[in-house]
PDB file of C-alpha atoms in Angstrom:
ATOM      1  CA  UNK X   1      53.855 -40.487  25.209  1.00 44.00           C
ATOM      2  CA  UNK X   2      51.297 -43.121  26.106  1.00 47.00           C
ATOM      3  CA  UNK X   3      51.620 -44.848  22.766  1.00 46.00           C
ATOM      4  CA  UNK X   4      55.404 -44.957  23.066  1.00 49.00           C
ATOM      5  CA  UNK X   5      55.189 -46.473  26.525  1.00 54.00           C
ATOM      6  CA  UNK X   6      52.648 -49.108  25.536  1.00 55.00           C
ATOM      7  CA  UNK X   7      54.379 -49.871  22.243  1.00 59.00           C
ATOM      8  CA  UNK X   8      57.741 -50.195  23.993  1.00 66.00           C
ATOM      9  CA  UNK X   9      56.289 -52.593  26.518  1.00 63.00           C
ATOM     10  CA  UNK X  10      54.783 -54.794  23.814  1.00 65.00           C
ATOM     11  CA  UNK X  11      58.012 -54.754  21.795  1.00 66.00           C
ATOM     12  CA  UNK X  12      60.144 -55.598  24.839  1.00 71.00           C
ATOM     13  CA  UNK X  13      57.922 -58.571  25.621  1.00 68.00           C
ATOM     14  CA  UNK X  14      58.159 -59.742  22.000  1.00 69.00           C
ATOM     15  CA  UNK X  15      61.933 -59.314  21.959  1.00 70.00           C
ATOM     16  CA  UNK X  16      62.318 -61.263  25.198  1.00 70.00           C
ATOM     17  CA  UNK X  17      60.224 -64.081  23.778  1.00 67.00           C
ATOM     18  CA  UNK X  18      62.246 -64.079  20.549  1.00 70.00           C
ATOM     19  CA  UNK X  19      65.539 -63.984  22.439  1.00 69.00           C
ATOM     20  CA  UNK X  20      64.445 -66.876  24.614  1.00 68.00           C
ATOM     21  CA  UNK X  21      63.429 -68.830  21.536  1.00 68.00           C
ATOM     22  CA  UNK X  22      66.787 -68.116  19.859  1.00 64.00           C
ATOM     23  CA  UNK X  23      68.773 -69.197  22.910  1.00 63.00           C
ATOM     24  CA  UNK X  24      66.701 -72.329  23.247  1.00 61.00           C
ATOM     25  CA  UNK X  25      67.112 -73.134  19.562  1.00 62.00           C
ATOM     26  CA  UNK X  26      70.865 -72.573  19.748  1.00 61.00           C
ATOM     27  CA  UNK X  27      71.241 -74.843  22.744  1.00 58.00           C
ATOM     28  CA  UNK X  28      69.031 -77.498  21.210  1.00 56.00           C
ATOM     29  CA  UNK X  29      70.776 -77.454  17.838  1.00 58.00           C
ATOM     30  CA  UNK X  30      74.270 -78.056  19.410  1.00 54.00           C
ATOM     31  CA  UNK X  31      76.120 -77.215  16.193  1.00 52.00           C
ATOM     32  CA  UNK X  32      79.061 -79.517  15.242  1.00 54.00           C
ATOM     33  CA  UNK X  33      81.317 -76.817  13.789  1.00 52.00           C
ATOM     34  CA  UNK X  34      82.115 -73.176  14.257  1.00 55.00           C
ATOM     35  CA  UNK X  35      81.079 -72.473  10.658  1.00 55.00           C
ATOM     36  CA  UNK X  36      77.691 -74.035  11.141  1.00 58.00           C
ATOM     37  CA  UNK X  37      77.263 -72.123  14.403  1.00 57.00           C
ATOM     38  CA  UNK X  38      78.141 -68.823  12.727  1.00 61.00           C
ATOM     39  CA  UNK X  39      75.796 -69.539   9.849  1.00 64.00           C
ATOM     40  CA  UNK X  40      73.049 -70.427  12.265  1.00 64.00           C
ATOM     41  CA  UNK X  41      73.695 -67.211  14.215  1.00 64.00           C
ATOM     42  CA  UNK X  42      73.525 -65.095  11.063  1.00 71.00           C
ATOM     43  CA  UNK X  43      70.265 -66.704   9.984  1.00 66.00           C
ATOM     44  CA  UNK X  44      68.803 -66.296  13.440  1.00 66.00           C
ATOM     45  CA  UNK X  45      69.999 -62.666  13.534  1.00 69.00           C
ATOM     46  CA  UNK X  46      68.249 -61.888  10.265  1.00 74.00           C
ATOM     47  CA  UNK X  47      65.159 -63.678  11.526  1.00 69.00           C
ATOM     48  CA  UNK X  48      65.172 -61.643  14.722  1.00 68.00           C
ATOM     49  CA  UNK X  49      65.676 -58.373  12.808  1.00 74.00           C
ATOM     50  CA  UNK X  50      62.875 -59.224  10.400  1.00 75.00           C
ATOM     51  CA  UNK X  51      60.591 -60.191  13.278  1.00 72.00           C
ATOM     52  CA  UNK X  52      61.327 -56.948  15.116  1.00 72.00           C
ATOM     53  CA  UNK X  53      60.724 -54.862  11.977  1.00 76.00           C
ATOM     54  CA  UNK X  54      57.419 -56.599  11.287  1.00 74.00           C
ATOM     55  CA  UNK X  55      56.374 -56.162  14.934  1.00 71.00           C
ATOM     56  CA  UNK X  56      57.248 -52.465  14.906  1.00 72.00           C
ATOM     57  CA  UNK X  57      55.325 -51.877  11.671  1.00 74.00           C
ATOM     58  CA  UNK X  58      52.234 -53.844  12.641  1.00 70.00           C
ATOM     59  CA  UNK X  59      52.049 -52.476  16.173  1.00 71.00           C
ATOM     60  CA  UNK X  60      52.577 -48.905  14.953  1.00 72.00           C
ATOM     61  CA  UNK X  61      49.722 -49.308  12.507  1.00 70.00           C
ATOM     62  CA  UNK X  62      47.479 -50.761  15.172  1.00 70.00           C
ATOM     63  CA  UNK X  63      48.305 -48.114  17.764  1.00 70.00           C
ATOM     64  CA  UNK X  64      48.127 -45.095  15.417  1.00 73.00           C
ATOM     65  CA  UNK X  65      44.303 -44.673  15.621  1.00 73.00           C
ATOM     66  CA  UNK X  66      44.467 -45.062  19.393  1.00 73.00           C
ATOM     67  CA  UNK X  67      47.069 -42.294  19.591  1.00 73.00           C
ATOM     68  CA  UNK X  68      44.847 -40.002  17.491  1.00 75.00           C
ATOM     69  CA  UNK X  69      41.923 -40.693  19.803  1.00 73.00           C
ATOM     70  CA  UNK X  70      44.006 -39.951  22.903  1.00 74.00           C
ATOM     71  CA  UNK X  71      45.165 -36.675  21.334  1.00 74.00           C
ATOM     72  CA  UNK X  72      41.576 -35.636  20.609  1.00 73.00           C
ATOM     73  CA  UNK X  73      40.507 -36.546  24.137  1.00 72.00           C
ATOM     74  CA  UNK X  74      43.339 -34.497  25.619  1.00 70.00           C
ATOM     75  CA  UNK X  75      42.558 -31.441  23.507  1.00 67.00           C
ATOM     76  CA  UNK X  76      38.746 -31.566  23.583  1.00 66.00           C
ATOM     77  CA  UNK X  77      37.529 -28.073  24.534  1.00 64.00           C
ATOM     78  CA  UNK X  78      34.084 -28.129  26.130  1.00 60.00           C
ATOM     79  CA  UNK X  79      34.001 -24.323  26.241  1.00 58.00           C
ATOM     80  CA  UNK X  80      33.636 -24.246  22.460  1.00 59.00           C
ATOM     81  CA  UNK X  81      30.269 -24.836  20.795  1.00 56.00           C
ATOM     82  CA  UNK X  82      29.724 -28.208  19.174  1.00 53.00           C
ATOM     83  CA  UNK X  83      29.963 -27.066  15.507  1.00 50.00           C
ATOM     84  CA  UNK X  84      33.561 -25.882  16.027  1.00 48.00           C
ATOM     85  CA  UNK X  85      34.576 -28.936  18.039  1.00 48.00           C
ATOM     86  CA  UNK X  86      35.433 -31.755  15.649  1.00 52.00           C
ATOM     87  CA  UNK X  87      35.834 -35.423  16.529  1.00 51.00           C
ATOM     88  CA  UNK X  88      37.138 -37.300  13.496  1.00 55.00           C
ATOM     89  CA  UNK X  89      36.141 -40.795  12.485  1.00 58.00           C
ATOM     90  CA  UNK X  90      39.064 -43.075  13.196  1.00 58.00           C
ATOM     91  CA  UNK X  91      40.017 -46.282  11.463  1.00 59.00           C
ATOM     92  CA  UNK X  92      41.824 -49.097  13.161  1.00 60.00           C
ATOM     93  CA  UNK X  93      40.542 -51.987  15.223  1.00 66.00           C
ATOM     94  CA  UNK X  94      36.902 -52.312  16.177  1.00 71.00           C
ATOM     95  CA  UNK X  95      37.792 -51.640  19.807  1.00 69.00           C
ATOM     96  CA  UNK X  96      39.275 -48.231  18.935  1.00 70.00           C
ATOM     97  CA  UNK X  97      36.231 -47.375  16.818  1.00 75.00           C
ATOM     98  CA  UNK X  98      33.948 -48.274  19.723  1.00 78.00           C
ATOM     99  CA  UNK X  99      35.934 -46.043  22.078  1.00 77.00           C
ATOM    100  CA  UNK X 100      35.780 -43.237  19.508  1.00 76.00           C
ATOM    101  CA  UNK X 101      32.003 -43.583  19.151  1.00 79.00           C
ATOM    102  CA  UNK X 102      31.562 -43.633  22.919  1.00 81.00           C
ATOM    103  CA  UNK X 103      33.705 -40.518  23.268  1.00 79.00           C
ATOM    104  CA  UNK X 104      31.685 -38.715  20.591  1.00 80.00           C
ATOM    105  CA  UNK X 105      28.412 -39.707  22.252  1.00 82.00           C
ATOM    106  CA  UNK X 106      29.744 -38.496  25.604  1.00 83.00           C
ATOM    107  CA  UNK X 107      30.636 -35.108  24.100  1.00 79.00           C
ATOM    108  CA  UNK X 108      27.175 -34.851  22.555  1.00 80.00           C
ATOM    109  CA  UNK X 109      25.530 -35.620  25.908  1.00 84.00           C
ATOM    110  CA  UNK X 110      27.716 -33.078  27.678  1.00 81.00           C
ATOM    111  CA  UNK X 111      26.914 -30.498  25.008  1.00 77.00           C
ATOM    112  CA  UNK X 112      23.190 -31.153  25.333  1.00 78.00           C
ATOM    113  CA  UNK X 113      23.312 -30.959  29.123  1.00 81.00           C
ATOM    114  CA  UNK X 114      25.402 -27.790  29.004  1.00 76.00           C
ATOM    115  CA  UNK X 115      23.027 -26.129  26.567  1.00 74.00           C
ATOM    116  CA  UNK X 116      20.001 -27.037  28.687  1.00 79.00           C
ATOM    117  CA  UNK X 117      21.655 -25.867  31.907  1.00 78.00           C
ATOM    118  CA  UNK X 118      22.715 -22.638  30.215  1.00 72.00           C
ATOM    119  CA  UNK X 119      19.211 -22.108  28.857  1.00 75.00           C
ATOM    120  CA  UNK X 120      17.727 -22.632  32.320  1.00 80.00           C
ATOM    121  CA  UNK X 121      20.259 -20.240  33.866  1.00 77.00           C
ATOM    122  CA  UNK X 122      19.594 -17.585  31.235  1.00 76.00           C
ATOM    123  CA  UNK X 123      15.845 -17.960  31.695  1.00 78.00           C
ATOM    124  CA  UNK X 124      16.122 -17.635  35.472  1.00 82.00           C
ATOM    125  CA  UNK X 125      18.327 -14.574  35.119  1.00 78.00           C
ATOM    126  CA  UNK X 126      15.950 -12.872  32.718  1.00 77.00           C
ATOM    127  CA  UNK X 127      12.937 -13.664  34.902  1.00 82.00           C
ATOM    128  CA  UNK X 128      14.703 -12.079  37.868  1.00 85.00           C
ATOM    129  CA  UNK X 129      15.559  -9.029  35.763  1.00 80.00           C
ATOM    130  CA  UNK X 130      11.930  -8.749  34.688  1.00 79.00           C
ATOM    131  CA  UNK X 131      10.732  -9.016  38.291  1.00 85.00           C
ATOM    132  CA  UNK X 132      13.103  -6.293  39.476  1.00 86.00           C
ATOM    133  CA  UNK X 133      12.145  -4.070  36.540  1.00 81.00           C
ATOM    134  CA  UNK X 134       8.454  -4.539  37.356  1.00 81.00           C
ATOM    135  CA  UNK X 135       9.043  -3.720  41.022  1.00 83.00           C
ATOM    136  CA  UNK X 136      10.954  -0.581  40.094  1.00 82.00           C
ATOM    137  CA  UNK X 137       8.219   0.494  37.708  1.00 77.00           C
ATOM    138  CA  UNK X 138       5.245  -0.314  39.914  1.00 78.00           C
ATOM    139  CA  UNK X 139       6.573   0.491  43.378  1.00 82.00           C
ATOM    140  CA  UNK X 140       9.420   3.003  43.260  1.00 84.00           C
ATOM    141  CA  UNK X 141       8.139   4.804  40.191  1.00 81.00           C
ATOM    142  CA  UNK X 142       4.701   5.232  41.749  1.00 85.00           C
ATOM    143  CA  UNK X 143       6.299   6.600  44.917  1.00 87.00           C
ATOM    144  CA  UNK X 144       8.262   9.137  42.867  1.00 86.00           C
ATOM    145  CA  UNK X 145       5.126  10.041  40.942  1.00 89.00           C
ATOM    146  CA  UNK X 146       3.325  10.684  44.222  1.00 88.00           C
ATOM    147  CA  UNK X 147       6.246  12.798  45.419  1.00 88.00           C
ATOM    148  CA  UNK X 148       6.132  14.918  42.255  1.00 89.00           C
ATOM    149  CA  UNK X 149       2.385  15.435  42.635  1.00 89.00           C
ATOM    150  CA  UNK X 150       2.812  16.598  46.230  1.00 89.00           C
ATOM    151  CA  UNK X 151       5.675  18.899  45.228  1.00 89.00           C
ATOM    152  CA  UNK X 152       3.467  20.402  42.525  1.00 88.00           C
ATOM    153  CA  UNK X 153       0.669  21.015  45.001  1.00 88.00           C
ATOM    154  CA  UNK X 154       3.110  22.451  47.514  1.00 88.00           C
ATOM    155  CA  UNK X 155       4.616  24.851  44.981  1.00 87.00           C
ATOM    156  CA  UNK X 156       1.180  26.315  44.302  1.00 88.00           C
ATOM    157  CA  UNK X 157       0.674  27.330  47.941  1.00 88.00           C
ATOM    158  CA  UNK X 158       4.259  27.844  49.109  1.00 87.00           C
ATOM    159  CA  UNK X 159       5.606  31.341  49.754  1.00 90.00           C
ATOM    160  CA  UNK X 160       7.716  32.873  46.960  1.00 87.00           C
ATOM    161  CA  UNK X 161      10.979  32.522  48.914  1.00 88.00           C
ATOM    162  CA  UNK X 162      10.647  28.695  48.744  1.00 88.00           C
ATOM    163  CA  UNK X 163       9.939  28.552  45.018  1.00 88.00           C
ATOM    164  CA  UNK X 164      13.574  28.131  43.940  1.00 89.00           C
ATOM    165  CA  UNK X 165      14.238  25.351  46.436  1.00 90.00           C
ATOM    166  CA  UNK X 166      11.020  23.520  45.558  1.00 89.00           C
ATOM    167  CA  UNK X 167      11.776  23.841  41.850  1.00 90.00           C
ATOM    168  CA  UNK X 168      15.216  22.309  42.405  1.00 91.00           C
ATOM    169  CA  UNK X 169      13.701  19.481  44.441  1.00 91.00           C
ATOM    170  CA  UNK X 170      11.164  18.880  41.677  1.00 89.00           C
ATOM    171  CA  UNK X 171      13.964  18.726  39.081  1.00 91.00           C
ATOM    172  CA  UNK X 172      15.922  16.217  41.186  1.00 91.00           C
ATOM    173  CA  UNK X 173      12.848  14.008  41.621  1.00 90.00           C
ATOM    174  CA  UNK X 174      12.088  14.187  37.886  1.00 90.00           C
ATOM    175  CA  UNK X 175      15.658  13.188  37.027  1.00 88.00           C
ATOM    176  CA  UNK X 176      15.489  10.314  39.512  1.00 88.00           C
ATOM    177  CA  UNK X 177      12.294   9.081  37.851  1.00 87.00           C
ATOM    178  CA  UNK X 178      13.854   9.237  34.376  1.00 85.00           C
ATOM    179  CA  UNK X 179      16.939   7.343  35.530  1.00 84.00           C
ATOM    180  CA  UNK X 180      14.760   4.782  37.271  1.00 84.00           C
ATOM    181  CA  UNK X 181      12.750   4.164  34.104  1.00 81.00           C
ATOM    182  CA  UNK X 182      15.989   3.895  32.104  1.00 80.00           C
ATOM    183  CA  UNK X 183      17.293   1.253  34.518  1.00 82.00           C
ATOM    184  CA  UNK X 184      14.004  -0.640  34.271  1.00 81.00           C
ATOM    185  CA  UNK X 185      14.249  -0.610  30.464  1.00 76.00           C
ATOM    186  CA  UNK X 186      17.812  -1.915  30.651  1.00 75.00           C
ATOM    187  CA  UNK X 187      16.785  -4.712  32.977  1.00 80.00           C
ATOM    188  CA  UNK X 188      13.954  -5.799  30.700  1.00 76.00           C
ATOM    189  CA  UNK X 189      13.636  -3.996  27.364  1.00 79.00           C
ATOM    190  CA  UNK X 190       9.966  -4.094  26.438  1.00 77.00           C
ATOM    191  CA  UNK X 191      10.910  -3.087  22.892  1.00 80.00           C
ATOM    192  CA  UNK X 192      12.644  -6.447  22.444  1.00 83.00           C
ATOM    193  CA  UNK X 193       9.477  -8.307  23.404  1.00 78.00           C
ATOM    194  CA  UNK X 194       7.104  -6.066  21.468  1.00 81.00           C
ATOM    195  CA  UNK X 195       9.003  -5.102  18.308  1.00 86.00           C
ATOM    196  CA  UNK X 196      11.957  -7.487  18.042  1.00 89.00           C
ATOM    197  CA  UNK X 197      15.739  -7.301  18.120  1.00 92.00           C
ATOM    198  CA  UNK X 198      16.257  -4.743  15.362  1.00 93.00           C
ATOM    199  CA  UNK X 199      13.973  -2.150  16.961  1.00 92.00           C
ATOM    200  CA  UNK X 200      15.402  -2.858  20.422  1.00 92.00           C
ATOM    201  CA  UNK X 201      18.976  -2.325  19.224  1.00 94.00           C
ATOM    202  CA  UNK X 202      18.002   0.863  17.394  1.00 94.00           C
ATOM    203  CA  UNK X 203      16.456   2.201  20.597  1.00 90.00           C
ATOM    204  CA  UNK X 204      19.492   1.134  22.649  1.00 91.00           C
ATOM    205  CA  UNK X 205      21.970   2.804  20.293  1.00 94.00           C
ATOM    206  CA  UNK X 206      19.913   5.998  20.201  1.00 92.00           C
ATOM    207  CA  UNK X 207      19.718   6.101  24.000  1.00 88.00           C
ATOM    208  CA  UNK X 208      23.482   5.488  24.375  1.00 90.00           C
ATOM    209  CA  UNK X 209      24.231   8.243  21.881  1.00 91.00           C
ATOM    210  CA  UNK X 210      22.074  10.774  23.708  1.00 89.00           C
ATOM    211  CA  UNK X 211      23.180   9.824  27.195  1.00 85.00           C
ATOM    212  CA  UNK X 212      26.937   9.678  26.448  1.00 88.00           C
ATOM    213  CA  UNK X 213      26.973  12.467  23.846  1.00 89.00           C
ATOM    214  CA  UNK X 214      28.697  10.326  21.195  1.00 92.00           C
ATOM    215  CA  UNK X 215      27.916   9.751  17.536  1.00 94.00           C
ATOM    216  CA  UNK X 216      26.108   6.402  17.631  1.00 94.00           C
ATOM    217  CA  UNK X 217      25.005   4.546  14.501  1.00 95.00           C
ATOM    218  CA  UNK X 218      22.962   1.388  14.020  1.00 96.00           C
ATOM    219  CA  UNK X 219      23.260  -0.532  10.741  1.00 95.00           C
ATOM    220  CA  UNK X 220      20.846  -3.458  10.268  1.00 95.00           C
ATOM    221  CA  UNK X 221      21.284  -5.839   7.354  1.00 93.00           C
ATOM    222  CA  UNK X 222      19.239  -8.890   6.460  1.00 91.00           C
ATOM    223  CA  UNK X 223      16.395 -10.439   8.432  1.00 90.00           C
ATOM    224  CA  UNK X 224      16.669 -11.749  11.996  1.00 91.00           C
ATOM    225  CA  UNK X 225      12.992 -12.551  12.521  1.00 87.00           C
ATOM    226  CA  UNK X 226      13.622 -16.305  12.195  1.00 89.00           C
ATOM    227  CA  UNK X 227      16.517 -16.279  14.669  1.00 90.00           C
ATOM    228  CA  UNK X 228      15.545 -18.071  17.923  1.00 88.00           C
ATOM    229  CA  UNK X 229      14.394 -15.828  20.765  1.00 85.00           C
ATOM    230  CA  UNK X 230      17.193 -16.899  23.100  1.00 84.00           C
ATOM    231  CA  UNK X 231      19.801 -15.953  20.485  1.00 89.00           C
ATOM    232  CA  UNK X 232      18.154 -12.555  19.962  1.00 90.00           C
ATOM    233  CA  UNK X 233      18.183 -11.965  23.710  1.00 89.00           C
ATOM    234  CA  UNK X 234      21.886 -12.871  23.923  1.00 90.00           C
ATOM    235  CA  UNK X 235      22.663 -10.525  21.015  1.00 93.00           C
ATOM    236  CA  UNK X 236      20.872  -7.668  22.762  1.00 93.00           C
ATOM    237  CA  UNK X 237      22.682  -8.294  26.055  1.00 91.00           C
ATOM    238  CA  UNK X 238      26.067  -8.506  24.312  1.00 93.00           C
ATOM    239  CA  UNK X 239      25.414  -5.219  22.498  1.00 94.00           C
ATOM    240  CA  UNK X 240      24.278  -3.633  25.754  1.00 91.00           C
ATOM    241  CA  UNK X 241      27.413  -4.763  27.616  1.00 91.00           C
ATOM    242  CA  UNK X 242      29.782  -3.874  24.777  1.00 92.00           C
ATOM    243  CA  UNK X 243      28.361  -0.355  24.489  1.00 93.00           C
ATOM    244  CA  UNK X 244      28.451   0.091  28.251  1.00 89.00           C
ATOM    245  CA  UNK X 245      32.110  -0.991  28.374  1.00 89.00           C
ATOM    246  CA  UNK X 246      32.942   1.336  25.506  1.00 90.00           C
ATOM    247  CA  UNK X 247      31.458   4.360  27.265  1.00 89.00           C
ATOM    248  CA  UNK X 248      32.687   3.519  30.762  1.00 85.00           C
ATOM    249  CA  UNK X 249      36.261   2.479  29.983  1.00 82.00           C
ATOM    250  CA  UNK X 250      37.032   4.625  26.964  1.00 79.00           C
ATOM    251  CA  UNK X 251      36.352   8.007  25.443  1.00 84.00           C
ATOM    252  CA  UNK X 252      35.067   7.180  21.969  1.00 90.00           C
ATOM    253  CA  UNK X 253      33.736   9.783  19.611  1.00 91.00           C
ATOM    254  CA  UNK X 254      31.886   7.241  17.477  1.00 93.00           C
ATOM    255  CA  UNK X 255      30.254   3.902  18.212  1.00 95.00           C
ATOM    256  CA  UNK X 256      28.631   1.672  15.638  1.00 95.00           C
ATOM    257  CA  UNK X 257      26.436  -1.390  15.972  1.00 96.00           C
ATOM    258  CA  UNK X 258      25.951  -3.581  12.921  1.00 96.00           C
ATOM    259  CA  UNK X 259      23.449  -6.441  12.865  1.00 96.00           C
ATOM    260  CA  UNK X 260      23.599  -8.976  10.019  1.00 94.00           C
ATOM    261  CA  UNK X 261      20.856 -11.579   9.769  1.00 92.00           C
ATOM    262  CA  UNK X 262      20.969 -14.692   7.592  1.00 86.00           C
ATOM    263  CA  UNK X 263      18.384 -17.492   7.805  1.00 82.00           C
ATOM    264  CA  UNK X 264      18.338 -18.618  11.444  1.00 85.00           C
ATOM    265  CA  UNK X 265      21.690 -17.103  12.461  1.00 90.00           C
ATOM    266  CA  UNK X 266      23.085 -13.636  13.031  1.00 94.00           C
ATOM    267  CA  UNK X 267      26.289 -11.669  13.371  1.00 95.00           C
ATOM    268  CA  UNK X 268      26.569  -8.662  15.655  1.00 96.00           C
ATOM    269  CA  UNK X 269      29.453  -6.182  15.528  1.00 96.00           C
ATOM    270  CA  UNK X 270      29.956  -3.395  18.057  1.00 96.00           C
ATOM    271  CA  UNK X 271      32.783  -1.034  17.070  1.00 95.00           C
ATOM    272  CA  UNK X 272      34.200   2.104  18.668  1.00 94.00           C
ATOM    273  CA  UNK X 273      37.126   4.459  18.052  1.00 91.00           C
ATOM    274  CA  UNK X 274      38.182   4.653  21.700  1.00 88.00           C
ATOM    275  CA  UNK X 275      41.684   4.115  23.099  1.00 89.00           C
ATOM    276  CA  UNK X 276      41.457   0.331  22.852  1.00 86.00           C
ATOM    277  CA  UNK X 277      43.386  -2.173  24.958  1.00 84.00           C
ATOM    278  CA  UNK X 278      45.570  -5.255  24.668  1.00 80.00           C
ATOM    279  CA  UNK X 279      42.921  -7.884  23.990  1.00 75.00           C
ATOM    280  CA  UNK X 280      45.397 -10.771  24.194  1.00 73.00           C
ATOM    281  CA  UNK X 281      47.664  -9.665  27.018  1.00 68.00           C
ATOM    282  CA  UNK X 282      45.198  -8.259  29.524  1.00 65.00           C
ATOM    283  CA  UNK X 283      43.047 -10.367  31.826  1.00 66.00           C
ATOM    284  CA  UNK X 284      39.376 -10.209  30.783  1.00 68.00           C
ATOM    285  CA  UNK X 285      37.089  -8.378  33.194  1.00 69.00           C
ATOM    286  CA  UNK X 286      33.645  -9.391  34.341  1.00 66.00           C
ATOM    287  CA  UNK X 287      32.001  -7.643  31.386  1.00 77.00           C
ATOM    288  CA  UNK X 288      33.993  -9.535  28.752  1.00 84.00           C
ATOM    289  CA  UNK X 289      33.676 -12.820  30.642  1.00 81.00           C
ATOM    290  CA  UNK X 290      29.927 -12.291  30.877  1.00 82.00           C
ATOM    291  CA  UNK X 291      29.660 -11.687  27.132  1.00 87.00           C
ATOM    292  CA  UNK X 292      31.659 -14.845  26.396  1.00 86.00           C
ATOM    293  CA  UNK X 293      29.439 -16.877  28.702  1.00 82.00           C
ATOM    294  CA  UNK X 294      26.293 -15.530  27.064  1.00 84.00           C
ATOM    295  CA  UNK X 295      27.662 -16.344  23.614  1.00 87.00           C
ATOM    296  CA  UNK X 296      28.391 -19.863  24.774  1.00 81.00           C
ATOM    297  CA  UNK X 297      24.852 -20.184  26.149  1.00 78.00           C
ATOM    298  CA  UNK X 298      23.356 -19.964  22.676  1.00 80.00           C
ATOM    299  CA  UNK X 299      26.079 -22.003  20.956  1.00 80.00           C
ATOM    300  CA  UNK X 300      27.773 -18.925  19.519  1.00 87.00           C
ATOM    301  CA  UNK X 301      31.254 -17.455  19.555  1.00 90.00           C
ATOM    302  CA  UNK X 302      32.532 -14.091  20.730  1.00 92.00           C
ATOM    303  CA  UNK X 303      35.591 -12.427  19.233  1.00 92.00           C
ATOM    304  CA  UNK X 304      37.213  -9.265  20.590  1.00 91.00           C
ATOM    305  CA  UNK X 305      39.656  -7.315  18.422  1.00 91.00           C
ATOM    306  CA  UNK X 306      41.451  -4.423  20.060  1.00 89.00           C
ATOM    307  CA  UNK X 307      44.859  -2.844  20.497  1.00 86.00           C
ATOM    308  CA  UNK X 308      46.105   0.286  22.268  1.00 87.00           C
ATOM    309  CA  UNK X 309      45.149   3.299  20.163  1.00 85.00           C
ATOM    310  CA  UNK X 310      43.178   1.233  17.640  1.00 86.00           C
ATOM    311  CA  UNK X 311      39.668   1.109  19.117  1.00 89.00           C
ATOM    312  CA  UNK X 312      37.693  -2.025  19.900  1.00 92.00           C
ATOM    313  CA  UNK X 313      35.448  -4.369  17.951  1.00 94.00           C
ATOM    314  CA  UNK X 314      33.257  -7.015  19.570  1.00 94.00           C
ATOM    315  CA  UNK X 315      31.829  -9.653  17.213  1.00 95.00           C
ATOM    316  CA  UNK X 316      29.148 -12.162  18.136  1.00 95.00           C
ATOM    317  CA  UNK X 317      28.297 -15.011  15.766  1.00 92.00           C
ATOM    318  CA  UNK X 318      25.358 -17.194  16.715  1.00 87.00           C
TER     319      UNK X 318
END
């Protein structure tokens, strides 16, 4: 270890100096008898041993805080939000305390820069989603509406033998319009802007239940009105992705979304009774990685509990 290397170097230098001093003292003393020489050697031996012991103790005490700081630097995890990343106050020399303070300040700056960059990225992503949703609603939806109007007019004057084909075409166009509007709502849920997170999640769960033909339940608890808007948006996107993964990759009969609000924080749980998967052994896909990144954007944590045959639970705390 670094401390061992540095400590060894300092001790070796001290021992060499002591040994040189002992040799010099022995030569200078020029003892007159063997007994006096032996006595002098014993005294010098005890002196050397005592000096080494004192050096080891003092240097170990001085280097201990530095070792702790090095350990914290090596294991600092910038992917974790600041509240769960602890940097302890260290004792020891003033120099070590200054390094510790500088390291803590550096982590705080990195955290602040990361949060701001993440906020900017999330904002840009949501603005792009809103733009695409608006284009789909205003351009493509209007084109489909015009197509349906023309089909309706055509059916009124078309010969009877074309009625079945025109009716089928009308049904296909109507379904395309409904799916288009559903995609637009997913890209930018107006319910979230107009009525808040609780209403948006209730609408999302209801839509998932109808579309996938599963028993879907939403259980709100507490108040999330004071939770920051960016956290509410992340919670909605995590619920959206978790439900989508549940339907696409499993065959659940029941899905449940629970939202717990407390002061300015929230906890979101999305649970299903699908086949589950090995949450620890399998490599996370884009959906799970995206949810983790979103949780990190708002300073939250994402936990996934699952096992083969035991369903899946996704928990967001922010």
